[in-house]
Amino acid sequence: MLSENMNEALNVQANRELYSSYLYLSMSYYFESINMKGFAHWMRLQAGEELVHTIKMLDYAAGKGGRAKMLAVEAPQFAWTSPLQAFQHVWDHERVVTGLIQTLVKVAEKEKDEVTKDFLQWYVKEQVEEEESSDNVLNKVKAAGNDRAALEAADKELGQRQFKFPRGFEIFPK
């Protein structure tokens, strides 16, 4: 059974994960508007991945005797001055999320909730991957600079990204 404090902290983090999904979907539409379809595709898949993070966390809370709550989601930014600024925003955002996950782990430690702390290790590892991925993409866009051909090549490359729902993950559980 989750403590009330742990349940609330999980719900707040799930809200931040959902915000991340909104942010990346907003970025996807920004890239669509400037005809960078590969960058838009990459962001749309990123939005889907963040939605998985949200549902996974809410399912955990509900499954451990807590109450999953859908909190109001802040409206994300919807315009950037350049692809570089947008991808810098991604990298900065993922670093913030890493800090939020680390804080959530501390809540589990304070609550002496080893089961939730173990559950959160998946998010800790995921954030290592998220930071690495966003850093790699940011570096590609930085390297392209203002060279339109290089940006188009990066756009094409990022358009090849694929995403599969994790094994055992169901949006509509039976």
GROMACS .gro file of C-alpha atoms in nm:
model
  174
    1MET     CA    1   0.000   0.000   0.000
    2LEU     CA    2   0.136   0.341  -0.097
    3SER     CA    3   0.154   0.616   0.159
    4GLU     CA    4  -0.052   0.924   0.079
    5ASN     CA    5   0.269   1.123   0.032
    6MET     CA    6   0.417   0.866  -0.209
    7ASN     CA    7   0.091   0.844  -0.402
    8GLU     CA    8   0.077   1.221  -0.440
    9ALA     CA    9   0.442   1.237  -0.552
   10LEU     CA   10   0.380   0.969  -0.816
   11ASN     CA   11   0.075   1.155  -0.946
   12VAL     CA   12   0.270   1.480  -0.971
   13GLN     CA   13   0.552   1.304  -1.159
   14ALA     CA   14   0.303   1.133  -1.391
   15ASN     CA   15   0.170   1.481  -1.467
   16ARG     CA   16   0.523   1.597  -1.554
   17GLU     CA   17   0.564   1.295  -1.781
   18LEU     CA   18   0.238   1.385  -1.954
   19TYR     CA   19   0.359   1.744  -1.987
   20SER     CA   20   0.670   1.603  -2.157
   21SER     CA   21   0.445   1.422  -2.403
   22TYR     CA   22   0.256   1.747  -2.471
   23LEU     CA   23   0.582   1.937  -2.515
   24TYR     CA   24   0.721   1.690  -2.768
   25LEU     CA   25   0.393   1.678  -2.957
   26SER     CA   26   0.400   2.059  -2.968
   27MET     CA   27   0.754   2.042  -3.104
   28SER     CA   28   0.640   1.789  -3.363
   29TYR     CA   29   0.383   2.036  -3.494
   30TYR     CA   30   0.642   2.315  -3.489
   31PHE     CA   31   0.868   2.103  -3.710
   32GLU     CA   32   0.576   2.020  -3.938
   33SER     CA   33   0.516   2.394  -3.978
   34ILE     CA   34   0.872   2.449  -4.102
   35ASN     CA   35   0.865   2.140  -4.324
   36MET     CA   36   1.114   1.935  -4.124
   37LYS     CA   37   0.922   1.606  -4.138
   38GLY     CA   38   1.199   1.389  -3.994
   39PHE     CA   39   1.240   1.610  -3.687
   40ALA     CA   40   0.860   1.613  -3.652
   41HIS     CA   41   0.854   1.233  -3.668
   42TRP     CA   42   1.128   1.202  -3.404
   43MET     CA   43   0.935   1.435  -3.172
   44ARG     CA   44   0.605   1.253  -3.227
   45LEU     CA   45   0.767   0.924  -3.128
   46GLN     CA   46   0.923   1.097  -2.828
   47ALA     CA   47   0.573   1.216  -2.729
   48GLY     CA   48   0.450   0.856  -2.750
   49GLU     CA   49   0.736   0.734  -2.534
   50GLU     CA   50   0.655   0.995  -2.268
   51LEU     CA   51   0.291   0.886  -2.273
   52VAL     CA   52   0.408   0.531  -2.199
   53HIS     CA   53   0.605   0.669  -1.902
   54THR     CA   54   0.290   0.843  -1.777
   55ILE     CA   55   0.067   0.538  -1.800
   56LYS     CA   56   0.330   0.309  -1.649
   57MET     CA   57   0.356   0.537  -1.344
   58LEU     CA   58  -0.020   0.578  -1.300
   59ASP     CA   59  -0.074   0.202  -1.340
   60TYR     CA   60   0.186   0.144  -1.071
   61ALA     CA   61   0.016   0.385  -0.829
   62ALA     CA   62  -0.326   0.233  -0.892
   63GLY     CA   63  -0.190  -0.121  -0.863
   64LYS     CA   64  -0.025  -0.051  -0.527
   65GLY     CA   65  -0.344   0.066  -0.358
   66GLY     CA   66  -0.299   0.431  -0.444
   67ARG     CA   67  -0.521   0.653  -0.650
   68ALA     CA   68  -0.413   0.756  -0.999
   69LYS     CA   69  -0.521   1.114  -1.062
   70MET     CA   70  -0.527   1.308  -1.384
   71LEU     CA   71  -0.398   1.653  -1.293
   72ALA     CA   72  -0.424   1.960  -1.514
   73VAL     CA   73  -0.144   1.972  -1.770
   74GLU     CA   74   0.035   2.299  -1.832
   75ALA     CA   75   0.027   2.422  -2.192
   76PRO     CA   76   0.370   2.378  -2.353
   77GLN     CA   77   0.563   2.624  -2.562
   78PHE     CA   78   0.461   2.599  -2.929
   79ALA     CA   79   0.723   2.796  -3.123
   80TRP     CA   80   1.100   2.808  -3.138
   81THR     CA   81   1.335   3.030  -3.336
   82SER     CA   82   1.523   2.740  -3.493
   83PRO     CA   83   1.565   2.363  -3.487
   84LEU     CA   84   1.873   2.418  -3.270
   85GLN     CA   85   1.671   2.608  -3.010
   86ALA     CA   86   1.406   2.333  -3.007
   87PHE     CA   87   1.658   2.053  -2.960
   88GLN     CA   88   1.841   2.254  -2.694
   89HIS     CA   89   1.503   2.276  -2.518
   90VAL     CA   90   1.470   1.896  -2.539
   91TRP     CA   91   1.811   1.843  -2.381
   92ASP     CA   92   1.745   2.101  -2.108
   93HIS     CA   93   1.403   1.950  -2.041
   94GLU     CA   94   1.538   1.597  -2.006
   95ARG     CA   95   1.792   1.718  -1.751
   96VAL     CA   96   1.507   1.872  -1.549
   97VAL     CA   97   1.313   1.545  -1.567
   98THR     CA   98   1.620   1.358  -1.442
   99GLY     CA   99   1.623   1.584  -1.136
  100LEU     CA  100   1.252   1.524  -1.080
  101ILE     CA  101   1.302   1.146  -1.093
  102GLN     CA  102   1.592   1.173  -0.848
  103THR     CA  103   1.368   1.372  -0.612
  104LEU     CA  104   1.098   1.107  -0.644
  105VAL     CA  105   1.348   0.837  -0.548
  106LYS     CA  106   1.432   1.044  -0.238
  107VAL     CA  107   1.062   1.054  -0.148
  108ALA     CA  108   1.051   0.673  -0.170
  109GLU     CA  109   1.360   0.654   0.053
  110LYS     CA  110   1.207   0.894   0.307
  111GLU     CA  111   0.885   0.691   0.307
  112LYS     CA  112   1.092   0.372   0.348
  113ASP     CA  113   0.912   0.236   0.042
  114GLU     CA  114   1.166  -0.005  -0.108
  115VAL     CA  115   0.918  -0.149  -0.358
  116THR     CA  116   0.852   0.193  -0.511
  117LYS     CA  117   1.221   0.278  -0.499
  118ASP     CA  118   1.291  -0.041  -0.697
  119PHE     CA  119   1.012   0.046  -0.944
  120LEU     CA  120   1.165   0.392  -0.997
  121GLN     CA  121   1.500   0.244  -1.099
  122TRP     CA  122   1.347   0.183  -1.443
  123TYR     CA  123   1.292   0.560  -1.472
  124VAL     CA  124   1.642   0.635  -1.347
  125LYS     CA  125   1.788   0.413  -1.623
  126GLU     CA  126   1.545   0.555  -1.877
  127GLN     CA  127   1.662   0.908  -1.798
  128VAL     CA  128   2.022   0.810  -1.863
  129GLU     CA  129   1.908   0.695  -2.209
  130GLU     CA  130   1.693   1.006  -2.261
  131GLU     CA  131   1.980   1.242  -2.179
  132GLU     CA  132   2.219   1.050  -2.404
  133SER     CA  133   1.970   1.043  -2.691
  134SER     CA  134   1.883   1.412  -2.664
  135ASP     CA  135   2.253   1.501  -2.639
  136ASN     CA  136   2.330   1.301  -2.955
  137VAL     CA  137   2.050   1.469  -3.148
  138LEU     CA  138   2.144   1.814  -3.020
  139ASN     CA  139   2.503   1.756  -3.132
  140LYS     CA  140   2.385   1.654  -3.482
  141VAL     CA  141   2.182   1.973  -3.513
  142LYS     CA  142   2.468   2.185  -3.375
  143ALA     CA  143   2.707   2.027  -3.624
  144ALA     CA  144   2.469   2.110  -3.909
  145GLY     CA  145   2.464   2.473  -3.802
  146ASN     CA  146   2.304   2.694  -4.066
  147ASP     CA  147   2.399   2.457  -4.348
  148ARG     CA  148   2.059   2.375  -4.504
  149ALA     CA  149   2.186   2.055  -4.669
  150ALA     CA  150   2.333   1.928  -4.341
  151LEU     CA  151   2.007   2.012  -4.156
  152GLU     CA  152   1.810   1.825  -4.423
  153ALA     CA  153   2.041   1.524  -4.383
  154ALA     CA  154   1.988   1.529  -4.004
  155ASP     CA  155   1.613   1.566  -4.061
  156LYS     CA  156   1.615   1.263  -4.292
  157GLU     CA  157   1.818   1.057  -4.044
  158LEU     CA  158   1.589   1.138  -3.750
  159GLY     CA  159   1.291   1.050  -3.965
  160GLN     CA  160   1.411   0.687  -3.957
  161ARG     CA  161   1.349   0.652  -3.582
  162GLN     CA  162   1.120   0.369  -3.481
  163PHE     CA  163   0.924   0.306  -3.165
  164LYS     CA  164   0.755  -0.004  -3.032
  165PHE     CA  165   0.545  -0.018  -2.723
  166PRO     CA  166   0.735  -0.206  -2.451
  167ARG     CA  167   0.669  -0.578  -2.417
  168GLY     CA  168   0.368  -0.633  -2.195
  169PHE     CA  169   0.254  -0.272  -2.219
  170GLU     CA  170  -0.109  -0.229  -2.301
  171ILE     CA  171  -0.304   0.093  -2.335
  172PHE     CA  172  -0.626  -0.107  -2.305
  173PRO     CA  173  -0.557  -0.375  -2.042
  174LYS     CA  174  -0.793  -0.670  -2.031
   0.00000   0.00000   0.00000
